[in-house]
Amino acid sequence: MPAESGRGDGFRLALTTFTTVPLRSGRVDRATAGTAMALAPLVGALLGAVLGAVLLLSAALAPPLVAAGVTVAVAALLTRGLHLDGLADTVDALGSYRRGAAALEIMKKPDVGPFGVVALVVVLLLQTATLAELAGRPWPATLAAVVAGTAAGRLGVTLACRRGVPAARPDGLGALVAGTVGPVTAVVGAVAVALAAVPAVPDRPWQGPLAVLTALAVATALLRHLVRRLGGITGDVLGATVEVVTTLVYLGLVLSG
């Protein structure tokens, strides 16, 4: 398969995995999946640009809190709510105190338990509150903050798919993407997203990169715990990683020193 075709298929897979863009799927195999997971932060940045524009336009017409709520709703719409669903399922599994197959069985159930509901409420409230604060900043800072936060969330998936991290099941999204990303790709992605976060806090250019790197460190620790509990990663774990990292970056960007 030509390199250009492989990258094209990988980019299409990344777009259809992380957004609702209606593209015809190309070749899907582990090589293509590795390209898609490597390009996940780029797709996140593109999505973040759209969400940043929604936040800025909404804030020009409505109070910041309303604008933030609209932006969170659009984010869920453009991702089919899959990441939020993954967060709820993952937290329900953790809250059950079960391990391995028993925990994975809980994640497969269609209902959402109390732990999952609380996780969704907390994450959505935090994202709305932080975006409302970010909406009051100069527009370049607001746009940079949303782009960096959204890209960082997808970079969390890139890190979760690095070599050495197994899949929890022999099938599904986790089995397709687990272990497909090399260490250099993950490092380059982290540097790129950290640099994109520099303009997010105009008077403290170090705070954006620090927020990104701290969120990724927390996600790495959480991933280790999930691998111990579940035996590896699943599609739900990847979705939970997106929401956790994005929320932590937003929080880091609004904290005052």
CSV table of C-alpha atoms in Angstrom, one decimal:
chain,number,residue,atom,x,y,z
A,1,MET,CA,0.0,0.0,0.0
A,2,PRO,CA,1.5,3.4,-1.0
A,3,ALA,CA,2.5,5.7,1.9
A,4,GLU,CA,0.1,8.4,0.7
A,5,SER,CA,-2.8,6.0,0.6
A,6,GLY,CA,-2.0,4.7,4.1
A,7,ARG,CA,-1.9,8.2,5.5
A,8,GLY,CA,-5.1,9.1,3.8
A,9,ASP,CA,-6.9,6.0,5.2
A,10,GLY,CA,-5.4,6.7,8.6
A,11,PHE,CA,-6.7,10.3,8.6
A,12,ARG,CA,-10.1,9.2,7.5
A,13,LEU,CA,-10.2,6.6,10.3
A,14,ALA,CA,-9.1,9.3,12.8
A,15,LEU,CA,-11.8,11.6,11.6
A,16,THR,CA,-14.6,9.0,11.7
A,17,THR,CA,-13.4,7.7,15.1
A,18,PHE,CA,-13.2,11.1,16.9
A,19,THR,CA,-15.9,13.1,15.0
A,20,THR,CA,-19.1,12.6,13.2
A,21,VAL,CA,-17.6,13.7,9.8
A,22,PRO,CA,-19.4,11.5,7.2
A,23,LEU,CA,-16.5,10.0,5.3
A,24,ARG,CA,-16.4,6.7,3.5
A,25,SER,CA,-14.1,4.4,5.4
A,26,GLY,CA,-10.9,3.2,3.6
A,27,ARG,CA,-8.7,0.4,4.5
A,28,VAL,CA,-8.8,-0.5,8.2
A,29,ASP,CA,-6.0,-2.6,9.7
A,30,ARG,CA,-3.5,-2.2,12.5
A,31,ALA,CA,-1.2,-0.1,10.4
A,32,THR,CA,-4.0,2.2,9.4
A,33,ALA,CA,-5.1,2.3,13.1
A,34,GLY,CA,-1.6,3.3,14.2
A,35,THR,CA,-1.6,6.2,11.7
A,36,ALA,CA,-5.1,7.2,13.0
A,37,MET,CA,-4.1,7.2,16.6
A,38,ALA,CA,-0.9,9.2,15.8
A,39,LEU,CA,-3.1,11.8,14.0
A,40,ALA,CA,-5.6,11.9,16.8
A,41,PRO,CA,-4.2,15.2,18.3
A,42,LEU,CA,-4.5,16.9,14.8
A,43,VAL,CA,-8.1,15.9,14.6
A,44,GLY,CA,-8.6,17.2,18.1
A,45,ALA,CA,-7.0,20.5,17.1
A,46,LEU,CA,-9.4,20.8,14.2
A,47,LEU,CA,-12.3,20.0,16.3
A,48,GLY,CA,-11.1,22.4,19.0
A,49,ALA,CA,-10.9,25.2,16.4
A,50,VAL,CA,-14.6,24.6,15.6
A,51,LEU,CA,-15.6,24.5,19.3
A,52,GLY,CA,-13.5,27.6,20.0
A,53,ALA,CA,-15.4,29.4,17.2
A,54,VAL,CA,-18.7,28.2,18.7
A,55,LEU,CA,-17.7,29.5,22.1
A,56,LEU,CA,-16.6,32.9,20.9
A,57,LEU,CA,-19.7,33.4,18.7
A,58,SER,CA,-22.0,32.2,21.4
A,59,ALA,CA,-20.3,34.5,24.0
A,60,ALA,CA,-20.9,37.5,21.7
A,61,LEU,CA,-24.7,36.7,21.8
A,62,ALA,CA,-25.3,35.3,25.2
A,63,PRO,CA,-23.8,35.2,28.8
A,64,PRO,CA,-20.5,33.2,29.1
A,65,LEU,CA,-22.1,30.4,31.0
A,66,VAL,CA,-24.8,29.9,28.3
A,67,ALA,CA,-22.1,30.1,25.6
A,68,ALA,CA,-20.1,27.4,27.5
A,69,GLY,CA,-23.1,25.2,27.8
A,70,VAL,CA,-23.8,25.5,24.1
A,71,THR,CA,-20.1,24.6,23.4
A,72,VAL,CA,-20.2,21.5,25.6
A,73,ALA,CA,-23.4,20.4,23.9
A,74,VAL,CA,-21.9,20.9,20.4
A,75,ALA,CA,-18.8,18.9,21.5
A,76,ALA,CA,-21.0,16.0,22.5
A,77,LEU,CA,-23.0,16.3,19.2
A,78,LEU,CA,-19.9,16.3,17.0
A,79,THR,CA,-18.5,13.2,18.8
A,80,ARG,CA,-21.8,11.3,19.1
A,81,GLY,CA,-21.3,11.4,22.8
A,82,LEU,CA,-19.0,8.3,22.5
A,83,HIS,CA,-16.3,9.7,24.8
A,84,LEU,CA,-18.8,10.6,27.5
A,85,ASP,CA,-20.3,7.1,27.2
A,86,GLY,CA,-16.8,5.6,27.6
A,87,LEU,CA,-16.2,7.7,30.7
A,88,ALA,CA,-19.4,6.5,32.3
A,89,ASP,CA,-18.8,2.9,31.5
A,90,THR,CA,-15.2,3.0,32.7
A,91,VAL,CA,-16.0,4.7,36.0
A,92,ASP,CA,-18.8,2.2,36.6
A,93,ALA,CA,-16.3,-0.6,36.2
A,94,LEU,CA,-13.8,1.0,38.5
A,95,GLY,CA,-16.6,1.7,41.1
A,96,SER,CA,-17.6,-2.0,41.1
A,97,TYR,CA,-14.2,-3.0,42.5
A,98,ARG,CA,-14.2,-5.9,40.2
A,99,ARG,CA,-11.3,-6.9,38.0
A,100,GLY,CA,-10.7,-8.5,34.6
A,101,ALA,CA,-13.6,-10.1,32.8
A,102,ALA,CA,-16.1,-9.2,35.6
A,103,ALA,CA,-15.2,-5.5,35.2
A,104,LEU,CA,-15.3,-5.7,31.4
A,105,GLU,CA,-18.8,-7.3,31.6
A,106,ILE,CA,-20.0,-4.2,33.6
A,107,MET,CA,-18.6,-2.0,30.9
A,108,LYS,CA,-20.6,-3.8,28.2
A,109,LYS,CA,-24.0,-3.2,29.9
A,110,PRO,CA,-26.1,-0.6,28.2
A,111,ASP,CA,-27.3,1.1,31.4
A,112,VAL,CA,-25.3,3.7,33.4
A,113,GLY,CA,-24.7,3.1,37.1
A,114,PRO,CA,-24.5,5.7,39.8
A,115,PHE,CA,-20.7,6.1,39.6
A,116,GLY,CA,-21.0,6.7,35.9
A,117,VAL,CA,-23.8,9.3,36.3
A,118,VAL,CA,-21.7,11.2,38.9
A,119,ALA,CA,-18.7,11.2,36.6
A,120,LEU,CA,-20.7,12.6,33.8
A,121,VAL,CA,-22.2,15.3,35.9
A,122,VAL,CA,-18.9,16.4,37.4
A,123,VAL,CA,-17.1,16.4,34.0
A,124,LEU,CA,-19.8,18.3,32.2
A,125,LEU,CA,-20.1,20.8,35.0
A,126,LEU,CA,-16.4,21.4,35.2
A,127,GLN,CA,-16.1,21.7,31.4
A,128,THR,CA,-19.0,24.2,31.3
A,129,ALA,CA,-17.6,26.3,34.2
A,130,THR,CA,-14.1,26.4,32.8
A,131,LEU,CA,-15.2,27.3,29.3
A,132,ALA,CA,-17.3,30.1,30.7
A,133,GLU,CA,-14.2,31.6,32.3
A,134,LEU,CA,-12.1,31.0,29.1
A,135,ALA,CA,-14.8,32.8,27.1
A,136,GLY,CA,-13.9,36.1,28.9
A,137,ARG,CA,-10.3,36.1,27.7
A,138,PRO,CA,-9.0,37.8,24.5
A,139,TRP,CA,-10.2,35.8,21.6
A,140,PRO,CA,-6.7,34.4,20.6
A,141,ALA,CA,-6.3,33.1,24.1
A,142,THR,CA,-9.8,31.6,24.2
A,143,LEU,CA,-9.2,29.9,20.8
A,144,ALA,CA,-5.8,28.6,21.9
A,145,ALA,CA,-7.2,27.2,25.1
A,146,VAL,CA,-10.0,25.2,23.4
A,147,VAL,CA,-7.8,24.0,20.7
A,148,ALA,CA,-5.1,22.8,23.2
A,149,GLY,CA,-7.6,21.2,25.5
A,150,THR,CA,-9.4,19.3,22.7
A,151,ALA,CA,-6.1,18.3,21.1
A,152,ALA,CA,-4.7,17.1,24.4
A,153,GLY,CA,-7.7,14.9,25.0
A,154,ARG,CA,-7.0,13.1,21.8
A,155,LEU,CA,-3.3,13.0,22.5
A,156,GLY,CA,-4.3,11.0,25.6
A,157,VAL,CA,-5.6,8.4,23.3
A,158,THR,CA,-2.3,8.4,21.4
A,159,LEU,CA,-0.4,7.8,24.6
A,160,ALA,CA,-2.9,5.0,25.6
A,161,CYS,CA,-2.1,3.2,22.3
A,162,ARG,CA,1.6,3.3,22.6
A,163,ARG,CA,3.6,0.1,22.3
A,164,GLY,CA,3.6,-2.0,25.5
A,165,VAL,CA,0.0,-1.2,26.4
A,166,PRO,CA,-2.2,-4.3,25.8
A,167,ALA,CA,-5.8,-4.6,24.8
A,168,ALA,CA,-8.2,-5.9,27.4
A,169,ARG,CA,-10.2,-7.9,24.8
A,170,PRO,CA,-9.2,-9.9,21.7
A,171,ASP,CA,-11.7,-7.9,19.6
A,172,GLY,CA,-13.2,-4.4,19.4
A,173,LEU,CA,-11.5,-1.0,19.0
A,174,GLY,CA,-9.0,-1.6,21.8
A,175,ALA,CA,-7.6,-4.7,20.1
A,176,LEU,CA,-7.3,-2.8,16.8
A,177,VAL,CA,-5.4,0.2,18.1
A,178,ALA,CA,-3.5,-1.1,21.2
A,179,GLY,CA,0.3,-1.0,20.8
A,180,THR,CA,0.2,0.7,17.4
A,181,VAL,CA,2.0,4.0,18.4
A,182,GLY,CA,5.7,4.4,18.8
A,183,PRO,CA,7.3,6.4,21.6
A,184,VAL,CA,8.7,9.1,19.3
A,185,THR,CA,5.2,9.9,17.9
A,186,ALA,CA,3.8,10.3,21.4
A,187,VAL,CA,6.6,12.6,22.4
A,188,VAL,CA,6.3,14.8,19.3
A,189,GLY,CA,2.6,15.0,19.9
A,190,ALA,CA,3.1,16.1,23.5
A,191,VAL,CA,5.5,18.8,22.5
A,192,ALA,CA,3.2,20.1,19.7
A,193,VAL,CA,0.2,20.3,21.9
A,194,ALA,CA,2.1,21.9,24.8
A,195,LEU,CA,3.4,24.6,22.4
A,196,ALA,CA,-0.2,25.2,21.1
A,197,ALA,CA,-1.2,25.9,24.7
A,198,VAL,CA,1.3,28.7,25.2
A,199,PRO,CA,-1.0,31.6,24.1
A,200,ALA,CA,-3.9,30.2,26.2
A,201,VAL,CA,-2.8,32.2,29.3
A,202,PRO,CA,-1.4,35.5,27.9
A,203,ASP,CA,0.3,36.7,31.1
A,204,ARG,CA,1.7,33.3,32.1
A,205,PRO,CA,2.9,31.5,28.9
A,206,TRP,CA,4.3,28.6,30.9
A,207,GLN,CA,0.9,27.7,32.4
A,208,GLY,CA,-0.6,26.3,29.2
A,209,PRO,CA,2.2,23.8,28.6
A,210,LEU,CA,2.2,22.9,32.3
A,211,ALA,CA,-1.5,22.2,32.2
A,212,VAL,CA,-1.1,19.9,29.2
A,213,LEU,CA,1.8,18.0,30.6
A,214,THR,CA,0.2,17.6,34.0
A,215,ALA,CA,-3.0,16.3,32.5
A,216,LEU,CA,-1.1,13.8,30.4
A,217,ALA,CA,0.9,12.7,33.5
A,218,VAL,CA,-2.4,12.1,35.4
A,219,ALA,CA,-3.8,10.2,32.4
A,220,THR,CA,-0.7,8.0,32.2
A,221,ALA,CA,-1.1,7.1,35.9
A,222,LEU,CA,-4.8,6.4,35.5
A,223,LEU,CA,-4.1,4.3,32.4
A,224,ARG,CA,-1.6,2.1,34.4
A,225,HIS,CA,-4.4,1.5,37.0
A,226,LEU,CA,-6.9,0.6,34.4
A,227,VAL,CA,-4.5,-1.8,32.7
A,228,ARG,CA,-4.0,-3.5,36.1
A,229,ARG,CA,-7.8,-3.6,36.7
A,230,LEU,CA,-9.0,-4.5,33.3
A,231,GLY,CA,-6.0,-6.2,31.7
A,232,GLY,CA,-5.6,-3.6,29.0
A,233,ILE,CA,-7.4,-0.8,27.1
A,234,THR,CA,-10.8,-0.8,25.5
A,235,GLY,CA,-12.7,1.7,23.4
A,236,ASP,CA,-14.4,2.9,26.6
A,237,VAL,CA,-11.0,3.5,28.2
A,238,LEU,CA,-10.0,5.6,25.3
A,239,GLY,CA,-13.2,7.6,25.5
A,240,ALA,CA,-12.7,8.2,29.2
A,241,THR,CA,-9.1,9.3,28.6
A,242,VAL,CA,-10.4,12.0,26.1
A,243,GLU,CA,-12.8,13.5,28.7
A,244,VAL,CA,-10.4,13.3,31.6
A,245,VAL,CA,-7.5,14.9,29.9
A,246,THR,CA,-9.6,17.6,28.2
A,247,THR,CA,-11.2,18.5,31.5
A,248,LEU,CA,-7.9,18.6,33.4
A,249,VAL,CA,-6.4,20.9,30.8
A,250,TYR,CA,-9.3,23.3,31.0
A,251,LEU,CA,-8.9,23.3,34.8
A,252,GLY,CA,-5.2,23.9,34.6
A,253,LEU,CA,-5.8,26.9,32.2
A,254,VAL,CA,-8.2,28.7,34.6
A,255,LEU,CA,-6.3,28.2,37.8
A,256,SER,CA,-4.7,31.5,39.1
A,257,GLY,CA,-1.3,31.5,40.7
